Short mmCIF file of N, CA and C in Angstrom, two decimals:
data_model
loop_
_atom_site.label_atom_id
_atom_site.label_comp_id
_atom_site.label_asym_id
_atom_site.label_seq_id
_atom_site.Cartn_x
_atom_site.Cartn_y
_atom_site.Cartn_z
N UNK A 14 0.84 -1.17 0.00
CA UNK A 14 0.00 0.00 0.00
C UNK A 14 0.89 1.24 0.00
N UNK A 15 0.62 1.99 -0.62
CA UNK A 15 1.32 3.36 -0.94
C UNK A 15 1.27 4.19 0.71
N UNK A 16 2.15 4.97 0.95
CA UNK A 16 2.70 5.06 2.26
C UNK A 16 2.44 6.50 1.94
N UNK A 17 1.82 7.09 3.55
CA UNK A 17 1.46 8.65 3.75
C UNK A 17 2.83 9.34 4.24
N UNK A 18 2.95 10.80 3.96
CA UNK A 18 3.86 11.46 4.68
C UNK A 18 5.20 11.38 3.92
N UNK A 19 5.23 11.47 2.55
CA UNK A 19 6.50 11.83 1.64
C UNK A 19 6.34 12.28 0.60
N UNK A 20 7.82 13.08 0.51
CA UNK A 20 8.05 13.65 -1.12
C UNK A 20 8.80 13.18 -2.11
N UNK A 21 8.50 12.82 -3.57
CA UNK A 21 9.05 12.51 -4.32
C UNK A 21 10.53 13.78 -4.93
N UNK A 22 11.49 13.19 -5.02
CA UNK A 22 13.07 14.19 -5.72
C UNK A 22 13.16 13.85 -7.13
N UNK A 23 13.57 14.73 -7.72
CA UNK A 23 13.68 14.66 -8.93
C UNK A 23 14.81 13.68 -9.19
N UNK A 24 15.47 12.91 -8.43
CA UNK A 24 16.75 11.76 -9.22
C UNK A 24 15.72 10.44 -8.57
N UNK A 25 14.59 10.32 -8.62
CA UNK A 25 14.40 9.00 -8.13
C UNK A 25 14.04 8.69 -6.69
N UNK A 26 14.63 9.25 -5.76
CA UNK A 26 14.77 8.65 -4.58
C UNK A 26 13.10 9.33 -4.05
N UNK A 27 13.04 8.77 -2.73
CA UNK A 27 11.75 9.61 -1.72
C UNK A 27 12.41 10.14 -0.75
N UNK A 28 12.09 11.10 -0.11
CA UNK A 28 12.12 12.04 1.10
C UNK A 28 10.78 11.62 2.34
N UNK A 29 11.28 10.69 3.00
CA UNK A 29 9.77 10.15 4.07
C UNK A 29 9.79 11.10 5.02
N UNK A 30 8.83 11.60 5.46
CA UNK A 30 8.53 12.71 6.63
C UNK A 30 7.52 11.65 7.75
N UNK A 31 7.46 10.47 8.26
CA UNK A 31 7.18 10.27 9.17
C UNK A 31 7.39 10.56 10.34
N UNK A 32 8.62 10.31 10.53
CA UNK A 32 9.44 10.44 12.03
C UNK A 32 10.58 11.56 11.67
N UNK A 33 11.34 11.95 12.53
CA UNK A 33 12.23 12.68 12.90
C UNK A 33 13.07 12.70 11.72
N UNK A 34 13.57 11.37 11.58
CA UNK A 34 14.94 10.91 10.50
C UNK A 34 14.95 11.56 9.17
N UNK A 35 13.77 11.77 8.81
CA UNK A 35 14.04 12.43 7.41
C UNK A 35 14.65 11.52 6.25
N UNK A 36 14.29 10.26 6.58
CA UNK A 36 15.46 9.00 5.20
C UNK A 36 14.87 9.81 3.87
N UNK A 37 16.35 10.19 3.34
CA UNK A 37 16.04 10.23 1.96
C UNK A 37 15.91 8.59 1.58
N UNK A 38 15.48 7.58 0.96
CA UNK A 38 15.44 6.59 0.18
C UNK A 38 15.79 5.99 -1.13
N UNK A 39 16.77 5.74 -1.42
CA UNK A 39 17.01 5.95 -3.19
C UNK A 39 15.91 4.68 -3.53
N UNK A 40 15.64 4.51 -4.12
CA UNK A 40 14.78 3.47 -5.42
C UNK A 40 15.38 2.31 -5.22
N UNK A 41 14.38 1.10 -4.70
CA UNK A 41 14.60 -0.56 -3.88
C UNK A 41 15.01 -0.40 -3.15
N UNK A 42 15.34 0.56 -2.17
CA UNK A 42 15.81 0.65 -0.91
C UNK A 42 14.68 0.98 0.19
N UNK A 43 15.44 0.53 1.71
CA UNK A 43 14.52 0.57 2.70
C UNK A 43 15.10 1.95 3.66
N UNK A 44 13.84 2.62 4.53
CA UNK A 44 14.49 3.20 4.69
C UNK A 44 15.19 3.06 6.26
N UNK A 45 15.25 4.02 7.54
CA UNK A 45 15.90 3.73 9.15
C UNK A 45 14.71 2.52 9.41
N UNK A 46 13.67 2.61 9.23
CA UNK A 46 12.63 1.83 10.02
C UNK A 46 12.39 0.19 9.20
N UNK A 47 12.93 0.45 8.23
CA UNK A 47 13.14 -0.93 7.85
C UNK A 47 11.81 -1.72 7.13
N UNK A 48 10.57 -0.51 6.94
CA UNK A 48 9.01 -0.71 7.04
C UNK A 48 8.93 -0.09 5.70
N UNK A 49 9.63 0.70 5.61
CA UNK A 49 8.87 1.35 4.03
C UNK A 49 10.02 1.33 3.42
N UNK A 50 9.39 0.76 2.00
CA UNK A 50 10.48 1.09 1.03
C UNK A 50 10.30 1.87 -0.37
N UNK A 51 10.76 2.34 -1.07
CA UNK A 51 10.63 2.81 -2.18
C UNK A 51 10.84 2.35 -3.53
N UNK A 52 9.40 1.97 -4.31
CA UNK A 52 9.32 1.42 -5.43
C UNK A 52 9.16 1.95 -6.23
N UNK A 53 10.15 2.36 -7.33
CA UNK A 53 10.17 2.99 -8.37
C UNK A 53 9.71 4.67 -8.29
N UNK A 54 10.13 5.56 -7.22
CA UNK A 54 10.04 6.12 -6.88
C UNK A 54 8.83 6.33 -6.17
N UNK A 55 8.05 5.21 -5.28
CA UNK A 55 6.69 5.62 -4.88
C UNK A 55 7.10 4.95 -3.46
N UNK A 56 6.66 5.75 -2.31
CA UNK A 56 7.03 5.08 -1.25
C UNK A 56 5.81 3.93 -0.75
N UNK A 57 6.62 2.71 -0.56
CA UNK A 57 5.37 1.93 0.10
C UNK A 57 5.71 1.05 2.01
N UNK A 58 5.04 1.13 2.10
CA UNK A 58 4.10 0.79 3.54
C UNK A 58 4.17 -0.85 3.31
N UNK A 59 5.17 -1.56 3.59
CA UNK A 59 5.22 -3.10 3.62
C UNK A 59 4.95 -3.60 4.71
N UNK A 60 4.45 -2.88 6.01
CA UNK A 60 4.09 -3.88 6.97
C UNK A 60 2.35 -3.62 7.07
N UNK A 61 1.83 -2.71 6.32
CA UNK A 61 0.45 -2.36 6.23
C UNK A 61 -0.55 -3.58 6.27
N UNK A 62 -1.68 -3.77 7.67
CA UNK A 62 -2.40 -5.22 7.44
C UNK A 62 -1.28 -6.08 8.08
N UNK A 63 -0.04 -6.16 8.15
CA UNK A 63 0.14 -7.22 8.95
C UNK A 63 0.64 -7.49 10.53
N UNK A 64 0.84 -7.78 11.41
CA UNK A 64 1.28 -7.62 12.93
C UNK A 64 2.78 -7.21 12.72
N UNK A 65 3.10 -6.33 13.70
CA UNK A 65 4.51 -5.69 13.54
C UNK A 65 4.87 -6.08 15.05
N UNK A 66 4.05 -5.79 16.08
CA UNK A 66 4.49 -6.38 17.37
C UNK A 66 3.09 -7.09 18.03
N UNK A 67 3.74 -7.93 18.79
CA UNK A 67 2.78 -8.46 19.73
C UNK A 67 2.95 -9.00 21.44
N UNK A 68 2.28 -8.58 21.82
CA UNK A 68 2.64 -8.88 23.35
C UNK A 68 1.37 -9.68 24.13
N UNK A 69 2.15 -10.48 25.04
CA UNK A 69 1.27 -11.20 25.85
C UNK A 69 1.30 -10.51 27.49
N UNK A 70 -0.63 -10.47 27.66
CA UNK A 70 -0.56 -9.60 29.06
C UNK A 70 -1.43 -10.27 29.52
N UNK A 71 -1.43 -11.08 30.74
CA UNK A 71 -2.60 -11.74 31.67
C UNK A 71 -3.22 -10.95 31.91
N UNK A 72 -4.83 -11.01 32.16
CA UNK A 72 -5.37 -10.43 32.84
C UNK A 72 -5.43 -10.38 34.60
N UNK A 73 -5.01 -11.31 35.03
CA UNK A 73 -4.50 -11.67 36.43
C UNK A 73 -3.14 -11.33 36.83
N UNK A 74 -3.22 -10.16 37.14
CA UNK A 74 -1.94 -9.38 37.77
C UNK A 74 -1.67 -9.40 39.17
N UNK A 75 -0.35 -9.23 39.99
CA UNK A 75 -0.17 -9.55 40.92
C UNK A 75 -0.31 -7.93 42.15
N UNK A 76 -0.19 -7.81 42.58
CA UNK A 76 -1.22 -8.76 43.81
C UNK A 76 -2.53 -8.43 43.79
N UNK A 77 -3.04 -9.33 43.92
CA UNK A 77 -4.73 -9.71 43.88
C UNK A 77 -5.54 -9.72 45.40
#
């Protein structure tokens, strides 16, 4: 899925404005987060729809 929060550069690459980092991205590359990459100059969202983390939490916490 095509990924919110970037600008396309005129040599190809993306400019992602999510977070702080600012990854420029050149073309098949990933960028700091390792989540979006850039296809043919279009940034995409590869973990979109699927679990990225998961945690297990009892509902029975201590002390009771």
């Amino acid at each position: 899925m095509e990924a919110s929060y970037y600008m396309k550069r005129e040599d190809g690459a993306v400019r992602c404005d999510l977070c702080p980092h600012r990854c420029i991205i050149p073309d098949g590359k990933y960028g700091r987060c390792r989540i979006r990459e850039n296809r043919s100059g279009t940034l995409v969202a590869t973990g979109y729809g699927r679990v990225v983390s998961l945690t297990v939490d009892p509902i029975e916490k201590k002390p009771l």
